[in-house]
Short mmCIF file of C-alpha atoms and ligand atoms in Angstrom, two decimals:
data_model
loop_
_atom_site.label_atom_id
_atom_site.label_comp_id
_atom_site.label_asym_id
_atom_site.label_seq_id
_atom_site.Cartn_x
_atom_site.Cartn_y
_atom_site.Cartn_z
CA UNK X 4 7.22 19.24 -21.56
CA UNK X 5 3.49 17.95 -21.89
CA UNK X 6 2.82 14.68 -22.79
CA UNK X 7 -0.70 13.76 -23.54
CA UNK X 8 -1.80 9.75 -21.72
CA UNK X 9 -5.40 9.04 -23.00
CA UNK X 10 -7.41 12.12 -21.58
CA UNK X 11 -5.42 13.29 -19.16
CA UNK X 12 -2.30 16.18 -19.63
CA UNK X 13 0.16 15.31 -17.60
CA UNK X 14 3.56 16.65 -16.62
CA UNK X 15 6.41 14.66 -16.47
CA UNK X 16 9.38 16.85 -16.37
CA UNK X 17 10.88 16.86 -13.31
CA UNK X 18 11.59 20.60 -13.81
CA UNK X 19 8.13 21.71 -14.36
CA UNK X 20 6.61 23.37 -11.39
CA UNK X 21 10.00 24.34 -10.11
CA UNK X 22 9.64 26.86 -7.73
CA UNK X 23 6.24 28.06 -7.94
CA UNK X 24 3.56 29.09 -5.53
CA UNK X 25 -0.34 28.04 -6.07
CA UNK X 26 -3.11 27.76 -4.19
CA UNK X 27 -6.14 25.75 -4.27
CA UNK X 28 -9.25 26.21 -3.13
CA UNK X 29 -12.44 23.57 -1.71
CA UNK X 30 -16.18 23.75 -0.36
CA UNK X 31 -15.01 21.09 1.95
CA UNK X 32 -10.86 20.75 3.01
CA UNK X 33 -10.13 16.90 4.27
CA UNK X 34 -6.83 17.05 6.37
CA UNK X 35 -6.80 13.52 6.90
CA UNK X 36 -5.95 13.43 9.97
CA UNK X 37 -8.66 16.31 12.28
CA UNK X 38 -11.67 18.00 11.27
CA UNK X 39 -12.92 19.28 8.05
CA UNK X 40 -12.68 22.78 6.88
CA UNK X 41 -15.24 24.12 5.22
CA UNK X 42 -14.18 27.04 2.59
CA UNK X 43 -10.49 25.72 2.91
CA UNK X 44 -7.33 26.90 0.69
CA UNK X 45 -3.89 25.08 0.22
CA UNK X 46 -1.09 26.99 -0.99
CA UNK X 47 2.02 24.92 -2.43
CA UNK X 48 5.64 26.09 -2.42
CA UNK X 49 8.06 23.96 -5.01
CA UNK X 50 5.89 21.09 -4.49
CA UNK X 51 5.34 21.49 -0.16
CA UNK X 52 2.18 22.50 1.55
CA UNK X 53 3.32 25.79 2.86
CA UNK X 54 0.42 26.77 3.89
CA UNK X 55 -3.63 25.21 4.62
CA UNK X 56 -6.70 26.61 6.85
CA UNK X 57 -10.15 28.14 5.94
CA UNK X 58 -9.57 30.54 2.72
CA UNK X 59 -10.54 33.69 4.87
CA UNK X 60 -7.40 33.58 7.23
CA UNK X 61 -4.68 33.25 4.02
CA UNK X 62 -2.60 35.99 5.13
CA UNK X 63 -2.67 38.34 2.37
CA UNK X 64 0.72 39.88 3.32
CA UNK X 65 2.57 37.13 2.34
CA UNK X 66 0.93 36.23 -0.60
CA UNK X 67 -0.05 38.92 -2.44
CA UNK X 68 0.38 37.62 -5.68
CA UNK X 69 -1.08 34.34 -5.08
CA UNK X 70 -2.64 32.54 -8.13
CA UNK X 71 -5.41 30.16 -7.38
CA UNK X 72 -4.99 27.35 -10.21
CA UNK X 73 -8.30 25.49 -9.06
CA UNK X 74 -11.22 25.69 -6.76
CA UNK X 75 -12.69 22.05 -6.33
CA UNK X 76 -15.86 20.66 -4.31
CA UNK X 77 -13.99 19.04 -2.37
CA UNK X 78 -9.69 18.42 -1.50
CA UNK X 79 -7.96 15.90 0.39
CA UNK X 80 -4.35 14.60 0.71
CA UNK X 81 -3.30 11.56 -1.85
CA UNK X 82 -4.36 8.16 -0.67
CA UNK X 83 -1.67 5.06 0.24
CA UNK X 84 -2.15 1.50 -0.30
CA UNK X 85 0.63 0.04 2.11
CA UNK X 86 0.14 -3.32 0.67
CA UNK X 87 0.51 -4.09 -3.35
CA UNK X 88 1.87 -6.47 -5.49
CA UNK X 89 3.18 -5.87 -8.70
CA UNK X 90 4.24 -8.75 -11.02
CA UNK X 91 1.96 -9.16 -14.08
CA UNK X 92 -0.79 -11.49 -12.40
CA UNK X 93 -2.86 -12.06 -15.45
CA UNK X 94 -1.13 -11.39 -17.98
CA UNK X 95 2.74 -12.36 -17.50
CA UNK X 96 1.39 -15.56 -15.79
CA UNK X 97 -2.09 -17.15 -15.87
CA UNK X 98 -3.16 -16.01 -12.46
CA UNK X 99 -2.31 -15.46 -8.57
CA UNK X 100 -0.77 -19.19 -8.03
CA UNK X 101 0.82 -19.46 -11.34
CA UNK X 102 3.98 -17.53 -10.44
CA UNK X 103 5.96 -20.36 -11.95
CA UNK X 104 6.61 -18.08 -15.49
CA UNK X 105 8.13 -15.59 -13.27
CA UNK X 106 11.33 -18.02 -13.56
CA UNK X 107 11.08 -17.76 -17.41
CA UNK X 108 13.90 -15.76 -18.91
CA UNK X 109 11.93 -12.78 -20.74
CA UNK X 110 9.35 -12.51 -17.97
CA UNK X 111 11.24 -9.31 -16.14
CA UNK X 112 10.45 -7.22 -18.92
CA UNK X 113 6.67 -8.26 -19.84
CA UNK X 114 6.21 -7.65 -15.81
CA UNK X 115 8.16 -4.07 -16.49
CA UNK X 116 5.76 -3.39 -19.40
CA UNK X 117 2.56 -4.20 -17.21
CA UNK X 118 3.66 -2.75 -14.35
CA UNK X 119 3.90 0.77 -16.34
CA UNK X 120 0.38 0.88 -16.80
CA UNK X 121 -0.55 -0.20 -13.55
CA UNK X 122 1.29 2.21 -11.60
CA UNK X 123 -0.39 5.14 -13.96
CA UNK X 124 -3.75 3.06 -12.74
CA UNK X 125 -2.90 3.47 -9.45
CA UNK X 126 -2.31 6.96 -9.13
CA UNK X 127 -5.53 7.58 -11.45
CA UNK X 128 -7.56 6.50 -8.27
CA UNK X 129 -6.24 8.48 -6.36
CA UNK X 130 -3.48 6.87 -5.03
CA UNK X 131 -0.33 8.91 -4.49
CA UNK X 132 1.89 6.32 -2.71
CA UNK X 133 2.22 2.90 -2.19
CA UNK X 134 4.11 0.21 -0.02
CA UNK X 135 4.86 -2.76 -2.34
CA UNK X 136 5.05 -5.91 -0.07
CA UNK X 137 7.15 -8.06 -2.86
CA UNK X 138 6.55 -7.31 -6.43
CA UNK X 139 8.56 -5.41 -9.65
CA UNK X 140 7.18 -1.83 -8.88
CA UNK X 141 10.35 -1.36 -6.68
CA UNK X 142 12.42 -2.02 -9.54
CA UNK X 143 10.73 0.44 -11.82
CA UNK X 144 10.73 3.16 -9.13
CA UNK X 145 13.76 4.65 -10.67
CA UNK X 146 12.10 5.55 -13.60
CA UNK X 147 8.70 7.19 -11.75
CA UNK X 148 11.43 9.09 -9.67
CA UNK X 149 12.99 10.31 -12.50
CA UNK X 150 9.48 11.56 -14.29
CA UNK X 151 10.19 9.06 -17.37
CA UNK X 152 6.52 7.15 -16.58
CA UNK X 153 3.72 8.05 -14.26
CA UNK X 154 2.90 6.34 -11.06
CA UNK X 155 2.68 6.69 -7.24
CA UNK X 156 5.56 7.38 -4.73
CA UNK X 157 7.18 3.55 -4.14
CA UNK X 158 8.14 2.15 -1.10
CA UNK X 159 9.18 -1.62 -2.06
CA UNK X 160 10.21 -4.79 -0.05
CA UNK X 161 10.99 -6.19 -3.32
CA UNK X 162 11.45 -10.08 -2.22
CA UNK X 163 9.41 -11.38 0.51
CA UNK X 164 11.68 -13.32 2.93
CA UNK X 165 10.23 -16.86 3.85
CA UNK X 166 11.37 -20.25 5.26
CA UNK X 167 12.09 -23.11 3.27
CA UNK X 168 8.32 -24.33 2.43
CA UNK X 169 6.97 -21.21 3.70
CA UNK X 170 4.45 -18.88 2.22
CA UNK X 171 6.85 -17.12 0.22
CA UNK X 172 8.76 -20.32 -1.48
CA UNK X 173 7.20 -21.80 -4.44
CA UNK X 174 6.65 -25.14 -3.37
CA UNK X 175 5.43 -26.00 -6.92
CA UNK X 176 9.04 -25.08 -8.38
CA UNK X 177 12.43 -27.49 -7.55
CA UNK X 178 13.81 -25.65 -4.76
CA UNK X 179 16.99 -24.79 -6.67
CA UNK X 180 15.63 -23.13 -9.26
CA UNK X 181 13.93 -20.93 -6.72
CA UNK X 182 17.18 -20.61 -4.76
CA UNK X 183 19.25 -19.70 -8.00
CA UNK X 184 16.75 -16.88 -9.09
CA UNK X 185 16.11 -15.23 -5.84
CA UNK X 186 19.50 -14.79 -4.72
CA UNK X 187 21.75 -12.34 -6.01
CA UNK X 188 24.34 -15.27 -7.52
CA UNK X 189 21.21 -16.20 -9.61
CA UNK X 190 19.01 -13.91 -12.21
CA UNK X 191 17.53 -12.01 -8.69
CA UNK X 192 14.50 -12.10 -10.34
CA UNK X 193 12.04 -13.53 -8.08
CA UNK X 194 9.80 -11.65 -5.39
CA UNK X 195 10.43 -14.49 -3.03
CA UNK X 196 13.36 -15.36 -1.09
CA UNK X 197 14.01 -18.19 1.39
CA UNK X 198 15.83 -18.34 4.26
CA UNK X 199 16.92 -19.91 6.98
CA UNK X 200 18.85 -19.92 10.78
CA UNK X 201 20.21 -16.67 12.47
CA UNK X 202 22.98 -16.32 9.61
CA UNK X 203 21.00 -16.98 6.59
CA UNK X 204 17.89 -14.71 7.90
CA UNK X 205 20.28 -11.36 8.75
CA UNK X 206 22.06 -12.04 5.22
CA UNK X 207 19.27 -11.96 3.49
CA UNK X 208 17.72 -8.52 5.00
CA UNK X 209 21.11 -7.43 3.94
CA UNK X 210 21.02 -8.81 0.27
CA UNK X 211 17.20 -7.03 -0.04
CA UNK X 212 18.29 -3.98 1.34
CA UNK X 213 21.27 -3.84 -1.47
CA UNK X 214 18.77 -4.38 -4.07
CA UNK X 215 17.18 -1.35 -2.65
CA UNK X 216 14.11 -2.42 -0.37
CA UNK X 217 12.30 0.22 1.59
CA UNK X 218 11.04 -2.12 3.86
CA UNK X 219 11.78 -5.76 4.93
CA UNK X 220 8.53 -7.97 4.31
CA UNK X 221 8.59 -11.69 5.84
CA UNK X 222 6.03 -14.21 6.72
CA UNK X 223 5.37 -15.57 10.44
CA UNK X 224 2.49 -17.75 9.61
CA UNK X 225 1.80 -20.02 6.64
CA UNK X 226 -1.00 -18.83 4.11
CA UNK X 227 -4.00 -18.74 1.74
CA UNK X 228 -2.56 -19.64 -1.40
CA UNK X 229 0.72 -21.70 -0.50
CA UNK X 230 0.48 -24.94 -2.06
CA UNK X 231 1.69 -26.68 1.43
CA UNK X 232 1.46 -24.88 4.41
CA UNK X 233 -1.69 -23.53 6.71
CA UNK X 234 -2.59 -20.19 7.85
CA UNK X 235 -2.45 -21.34 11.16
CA UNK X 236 1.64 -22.47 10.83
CA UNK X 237 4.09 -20.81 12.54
CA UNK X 238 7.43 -19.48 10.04
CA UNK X 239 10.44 -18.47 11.75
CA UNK X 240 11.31 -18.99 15.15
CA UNK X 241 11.80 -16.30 17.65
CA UNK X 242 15.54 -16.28 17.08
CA UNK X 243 15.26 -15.92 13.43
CA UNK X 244 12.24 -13.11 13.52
CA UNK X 245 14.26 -10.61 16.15
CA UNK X 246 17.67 -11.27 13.72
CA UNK X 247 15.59 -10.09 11.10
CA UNK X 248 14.07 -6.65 12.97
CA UNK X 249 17.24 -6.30 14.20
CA UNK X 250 19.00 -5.96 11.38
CA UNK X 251 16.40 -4.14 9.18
CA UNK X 252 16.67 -1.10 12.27
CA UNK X 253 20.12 -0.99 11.66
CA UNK X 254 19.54 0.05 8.67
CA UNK X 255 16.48 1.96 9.74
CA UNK X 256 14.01 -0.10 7.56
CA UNK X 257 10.44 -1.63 9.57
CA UNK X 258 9.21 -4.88 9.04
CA UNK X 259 5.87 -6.01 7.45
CA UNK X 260 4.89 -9.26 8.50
CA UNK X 261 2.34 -11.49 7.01
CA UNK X 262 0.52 -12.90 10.05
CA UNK X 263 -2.92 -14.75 10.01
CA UNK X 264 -2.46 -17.70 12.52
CA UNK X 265 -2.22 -16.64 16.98
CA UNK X 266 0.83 -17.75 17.45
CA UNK X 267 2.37 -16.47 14.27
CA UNK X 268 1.06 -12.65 15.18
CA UNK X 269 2.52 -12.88 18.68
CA UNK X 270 5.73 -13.79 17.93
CA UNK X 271 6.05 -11.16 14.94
CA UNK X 272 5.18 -8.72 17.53
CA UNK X 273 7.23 -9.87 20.47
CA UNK X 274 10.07 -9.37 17.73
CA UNK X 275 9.47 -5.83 17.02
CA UNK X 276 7.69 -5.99 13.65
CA UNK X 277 5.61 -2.85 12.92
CA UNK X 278 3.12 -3.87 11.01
CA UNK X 279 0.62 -7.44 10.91
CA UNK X 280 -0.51 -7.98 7.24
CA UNK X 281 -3.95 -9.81 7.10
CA UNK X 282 -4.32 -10.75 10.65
CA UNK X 283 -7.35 -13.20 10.78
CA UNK X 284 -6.72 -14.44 14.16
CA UNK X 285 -6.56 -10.84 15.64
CA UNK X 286 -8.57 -11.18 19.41
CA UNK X 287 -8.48 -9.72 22.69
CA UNK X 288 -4.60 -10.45 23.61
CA UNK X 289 -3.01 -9.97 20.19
CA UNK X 290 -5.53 -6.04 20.06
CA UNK X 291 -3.83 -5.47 23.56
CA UNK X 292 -0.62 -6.44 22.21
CA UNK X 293 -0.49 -4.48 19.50
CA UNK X 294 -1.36 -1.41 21.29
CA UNK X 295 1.80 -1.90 23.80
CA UNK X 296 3.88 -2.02 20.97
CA UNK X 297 2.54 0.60 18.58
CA UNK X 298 1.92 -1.74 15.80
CA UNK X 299 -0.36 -1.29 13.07
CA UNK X 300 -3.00 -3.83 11.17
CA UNK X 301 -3.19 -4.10 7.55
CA UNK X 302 -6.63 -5.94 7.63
CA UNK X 303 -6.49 -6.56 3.51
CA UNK X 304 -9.75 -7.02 3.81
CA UNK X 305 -10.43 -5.84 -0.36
CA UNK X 306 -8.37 -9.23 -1.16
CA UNK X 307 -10.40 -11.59 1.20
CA UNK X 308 -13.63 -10.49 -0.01
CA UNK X 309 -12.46 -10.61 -3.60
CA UNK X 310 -10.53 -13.94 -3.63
CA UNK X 311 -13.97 -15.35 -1.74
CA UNK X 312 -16.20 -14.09 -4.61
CA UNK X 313 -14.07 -15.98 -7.23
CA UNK X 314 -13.22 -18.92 -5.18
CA UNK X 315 -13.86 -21.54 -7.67
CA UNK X 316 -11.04 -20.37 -9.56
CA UNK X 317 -8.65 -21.39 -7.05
CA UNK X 318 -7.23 -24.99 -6.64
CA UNK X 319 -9.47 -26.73 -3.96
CA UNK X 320 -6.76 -27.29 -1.37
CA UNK X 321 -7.03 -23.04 -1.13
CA UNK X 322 -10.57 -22.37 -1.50
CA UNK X 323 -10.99 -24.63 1.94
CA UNK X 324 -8.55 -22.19 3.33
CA UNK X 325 -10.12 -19.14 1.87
CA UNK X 326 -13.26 -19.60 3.40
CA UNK X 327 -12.28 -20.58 6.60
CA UNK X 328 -10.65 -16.92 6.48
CA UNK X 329 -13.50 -14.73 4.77
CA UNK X 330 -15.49 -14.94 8.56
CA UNK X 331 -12.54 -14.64 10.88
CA UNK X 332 -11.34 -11.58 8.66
CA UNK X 333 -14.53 -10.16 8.74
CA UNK X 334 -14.53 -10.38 12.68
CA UNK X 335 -11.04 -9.66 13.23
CA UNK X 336 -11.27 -5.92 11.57
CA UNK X 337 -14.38 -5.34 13.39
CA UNK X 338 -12.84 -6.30 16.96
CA UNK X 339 -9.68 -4.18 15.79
CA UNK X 340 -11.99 -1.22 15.18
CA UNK X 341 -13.77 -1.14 18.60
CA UNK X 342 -10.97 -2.09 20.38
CA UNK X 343 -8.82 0.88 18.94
CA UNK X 344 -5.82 -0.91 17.38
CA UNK X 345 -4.09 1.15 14.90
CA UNK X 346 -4.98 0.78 10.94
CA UNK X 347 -3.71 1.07 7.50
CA UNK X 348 -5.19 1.02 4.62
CA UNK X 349 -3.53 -2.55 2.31
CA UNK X 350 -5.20 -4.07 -0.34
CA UNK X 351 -3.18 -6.93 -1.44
CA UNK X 352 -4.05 -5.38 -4.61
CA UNK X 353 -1.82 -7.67 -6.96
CA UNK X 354 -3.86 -7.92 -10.80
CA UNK X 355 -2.87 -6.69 -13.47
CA UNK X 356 -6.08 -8.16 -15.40
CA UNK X 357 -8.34 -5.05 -15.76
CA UNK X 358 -11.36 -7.62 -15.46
CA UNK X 359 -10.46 -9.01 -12.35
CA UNK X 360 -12.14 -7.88 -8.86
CA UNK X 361 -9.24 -7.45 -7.12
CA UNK X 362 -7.34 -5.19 -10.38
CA UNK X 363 -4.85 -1.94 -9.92
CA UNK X 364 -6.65 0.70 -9.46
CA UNK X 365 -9.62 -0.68 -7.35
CA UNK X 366 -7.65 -0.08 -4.08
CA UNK X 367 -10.19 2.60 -2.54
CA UNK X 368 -12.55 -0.48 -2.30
CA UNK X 369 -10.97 -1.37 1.29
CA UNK X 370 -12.57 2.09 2.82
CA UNK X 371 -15.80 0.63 2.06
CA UNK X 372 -14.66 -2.86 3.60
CA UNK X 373 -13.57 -0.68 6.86
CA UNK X 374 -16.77 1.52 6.95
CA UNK X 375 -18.74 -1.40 6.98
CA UNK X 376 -16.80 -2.82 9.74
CA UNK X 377 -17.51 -0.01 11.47
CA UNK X 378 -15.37 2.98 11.03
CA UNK X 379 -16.53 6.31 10.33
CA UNK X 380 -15.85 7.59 6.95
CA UNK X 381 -13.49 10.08 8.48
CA UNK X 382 -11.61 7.15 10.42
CA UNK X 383 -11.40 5.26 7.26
CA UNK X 384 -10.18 8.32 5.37
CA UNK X 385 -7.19 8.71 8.15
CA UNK X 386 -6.50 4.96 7.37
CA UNK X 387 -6.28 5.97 4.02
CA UNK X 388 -4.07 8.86 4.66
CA UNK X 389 -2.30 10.02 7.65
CA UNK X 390 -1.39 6.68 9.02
CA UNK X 391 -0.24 4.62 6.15
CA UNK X 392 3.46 6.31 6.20
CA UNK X 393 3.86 5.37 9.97
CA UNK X 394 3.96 1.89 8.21
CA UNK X 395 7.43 2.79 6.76
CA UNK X 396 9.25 3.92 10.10
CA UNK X 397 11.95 6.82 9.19
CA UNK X 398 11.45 5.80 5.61
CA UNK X 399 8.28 7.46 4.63
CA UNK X 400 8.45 11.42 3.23
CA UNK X 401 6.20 13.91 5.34
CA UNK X 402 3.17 13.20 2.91
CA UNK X 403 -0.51 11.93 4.08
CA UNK X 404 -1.78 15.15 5.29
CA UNK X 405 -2.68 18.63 4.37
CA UNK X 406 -0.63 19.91 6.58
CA UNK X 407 2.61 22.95 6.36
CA UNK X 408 5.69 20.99 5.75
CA UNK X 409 4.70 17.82 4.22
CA UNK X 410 5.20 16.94 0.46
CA UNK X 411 1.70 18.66 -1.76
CA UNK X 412 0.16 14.81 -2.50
CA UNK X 413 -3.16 16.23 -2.86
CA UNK X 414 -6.22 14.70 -4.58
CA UNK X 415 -9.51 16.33 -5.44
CA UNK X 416 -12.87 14.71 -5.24
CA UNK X 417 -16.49 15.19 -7.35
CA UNK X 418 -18.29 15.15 -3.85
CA UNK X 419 -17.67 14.43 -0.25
CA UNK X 420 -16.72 11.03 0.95
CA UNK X 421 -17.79 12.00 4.92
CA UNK X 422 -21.15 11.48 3.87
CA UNK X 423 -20.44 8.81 1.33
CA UNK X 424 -17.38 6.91 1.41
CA UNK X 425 -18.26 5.00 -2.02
CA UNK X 426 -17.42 8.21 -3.68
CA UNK X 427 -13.59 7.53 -2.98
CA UNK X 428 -14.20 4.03 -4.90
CA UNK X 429 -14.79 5.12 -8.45
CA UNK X 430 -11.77 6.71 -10.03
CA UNK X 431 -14.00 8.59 -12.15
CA UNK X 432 -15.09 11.02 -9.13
CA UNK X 433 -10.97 11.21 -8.48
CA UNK X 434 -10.88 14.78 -10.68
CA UNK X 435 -7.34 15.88 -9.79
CA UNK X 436 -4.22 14.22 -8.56
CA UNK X 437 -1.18 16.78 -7.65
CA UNK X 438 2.16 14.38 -6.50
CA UNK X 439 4.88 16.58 -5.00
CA UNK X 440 2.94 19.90 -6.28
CA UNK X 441 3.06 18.70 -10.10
CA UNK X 442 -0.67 18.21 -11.56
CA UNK X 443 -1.06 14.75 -12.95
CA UNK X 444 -4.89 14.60 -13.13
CA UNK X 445 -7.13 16.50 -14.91
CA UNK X 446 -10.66 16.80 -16.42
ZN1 ZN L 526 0.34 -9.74 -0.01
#
């Protein structure tokens, strides 16, 4: 079945492009992770790479009656944005710290209606997967699985698990109505979810993981826009942050932490988290530390640089905050950089307010953010690619490369982002997107 979406064909049935073999051909083949190949052919088998190199070298043998469906300037694998938000910010409530409508019966589906058209954004720009850290997109997910609407692969923590006061509460709300929604006794509609002590932290990677989460997201420091806490605040104690990795690896689930302050970072780490969202305070030790343990940065520099251009729209309690970060978040992702940590490409992407600088869909803005900190546009395209899914642990499909085996998430671009990485930031130069083999992207 074909189902025309403004000027793009898509396919949606999940039985379309069942068992067939295409290739596709480029002037310039991206792996994402390795060296570009120039003249370079993919071939997909029932939606896997089966087979990628320089076009000469197909081996004819086996492919005799190979069809090439496109030939494109240039091919890469789909990009990830391993941190989103998807809740309606702009439309179901009146911005990023007005989350207090959330609560409102009726709000679940306006959110479900705006999140449609944001996931179809997302994968628009290129974007064939994402890690939601908290949001509604994780709830939807069924639905993309199942073909029924059009958006990335979803890989959702659903709530974000926070203290009592902490970055994830809503210290705006009466902290019963917040416990009664986020908790599976209440409405469980609420993409925050306190708690607290040994018991009361394991139970509630349990009660996420029941609702389906991918991935456990807390937060070890105090943040930006929290009515009452600071960046630099510690959230959790030791005990509570290793009950929480420890029970998200029994279930084999990794844990996202949102870390800005020292102290905060080091004791996410020391737990076992895999990956430090924002990271402001990154230096010398934490870099070192973060190598030992294989962790990976989520610089979210796109949201810093965005929130800091409109900062007179937030209340003046979190612009001070703000702008203490925009300089230490600029220096943290360059001293990450040279000193080799590990990177992902995360947005904090969370608007659904098409105006708005930081709006689904604009995610390729943080490879510009991370070539001007000083990665090459190759580097950046790996952050974009082949690392995000080591985000996920076990969790992640093989996708984020061009490479025999892994799922065919393959995007094709008007020119080549080696030599300009801005390309990769207007969806417009984004010609084709192919998720799991199956052409959603057009001209
Ligand atoms: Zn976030």
């Amino acid at each position: 079945m074909r189902i025309p979406l403004r000027q793009t064909t898509i396919t949606t049935s999940a039985d379309d492009a069942a068992a067939t073999v295409f290739g596709i051909t480029a002037d310039v083949l991206i792996p994402g992770r390795g060296d570009p190949i120039k003249h370079g052919a993919v071939v997909v088998k029932d939606g896997t790479i089966e087979w990628v190199g320089s076009k000469n070298d197909i081996p004819s043998e086996c492919y005799s009656d190979l069809k090439f469906s496109h030939h494109v300037p240039v091919l890469m694998p789909g990009m990830w944005d391993v941190h989103t938000h998807f809740a309606g910010s702009g439309v179901v409530t009146a911005g990023i710290q007005d989350s207090m409508r959330l609560f409102l019966p009726g709000s679940a589906a306006l959110v479900g209606a705006v999140t449609v058209d944001d996931l179809r954004r997302t994968l628009m720009s290129g974007f064939t997967s994402i890690r939601e850290l908290g949001g509604y997109a994780g709830d939807v997910s069924p639905a993309v699985e199942k073909g029924v609407i059009v958006g990335p692969n979803i890989y959702s923590a659903l709530a974000i698990l926070s203290i009592t006061g902490g970055h994830g509460d809503t210290h705006g709300a009466p902290l019963q109505t917040v416990l009664d929604t986020c908790c599976p006794s209440g409405g469980g509609s609420a993409m925050g979810m306190v708690c607290d002590g040994v018991e009361g932290c394991t139970k509630a990677v349990r009660q996420v993981i029941r609702r389906g989460a991918k991935v456990i997201k807390i937060c070890s420091t105090g943040g930006v826009l929290s009515m009452n806490d600071q960046p630099e605040d510690s959230q959790f104690s030791p005990a509570e942050l290793r009950a929480i990795v420890e029970e998200a690896a029994r279930s084999g689930r990794v844990v996202a932490s949102h870390a800005i302050g020292k102290n905060g970072i080091l004791a996410a780490l020391d737990a076992g988290v895999k990956s430090i969202e924002h990271g402001m305070y990154l230096d010398e030790e934490v870099a070192t530390k973060m190598k030992e343990k294989n962790a990976i940065l989520v610089p979210t520099r796109h949201i810093v640089e965005g929130l800091a251009a409109g900062a007179e729209d937030l209340d003046p309690k979190s612009r001070a905050k703000m702008l203490r970060m925009l300089e230490l978040s600029r220096s943290s992702l360059k001293l990450a950089i040279k000193l080799g940590v590990k990177i992902a490409l995360g947005t904090d992407t969370f608007s659904s307010d098409r105006t708005h600088i930081i709006a689904h869909g604009t995610n390729a803005k943080e490879l510009h953010w991370a070539v001007e900190a000083g990665m090459t546009p190759l580097q950046a395209i790996e952050m974009a690619t082949a690392t995000p899914p080591e985000t996920l642990g076990s969790m992640a499909k093989k996708a984020g490369q061009l490479k025999v085996g892994y799922d065919a998430d393959i995007i094709a671009i008007s020119a080549n982002p080696v030599e300009d990485i801005e390309v990769l930031t207007k969806p417009d130069n984004i010609t084709h997107v192919w998720k799991g083999g199956k052409l959603f992207k057009s001209p």
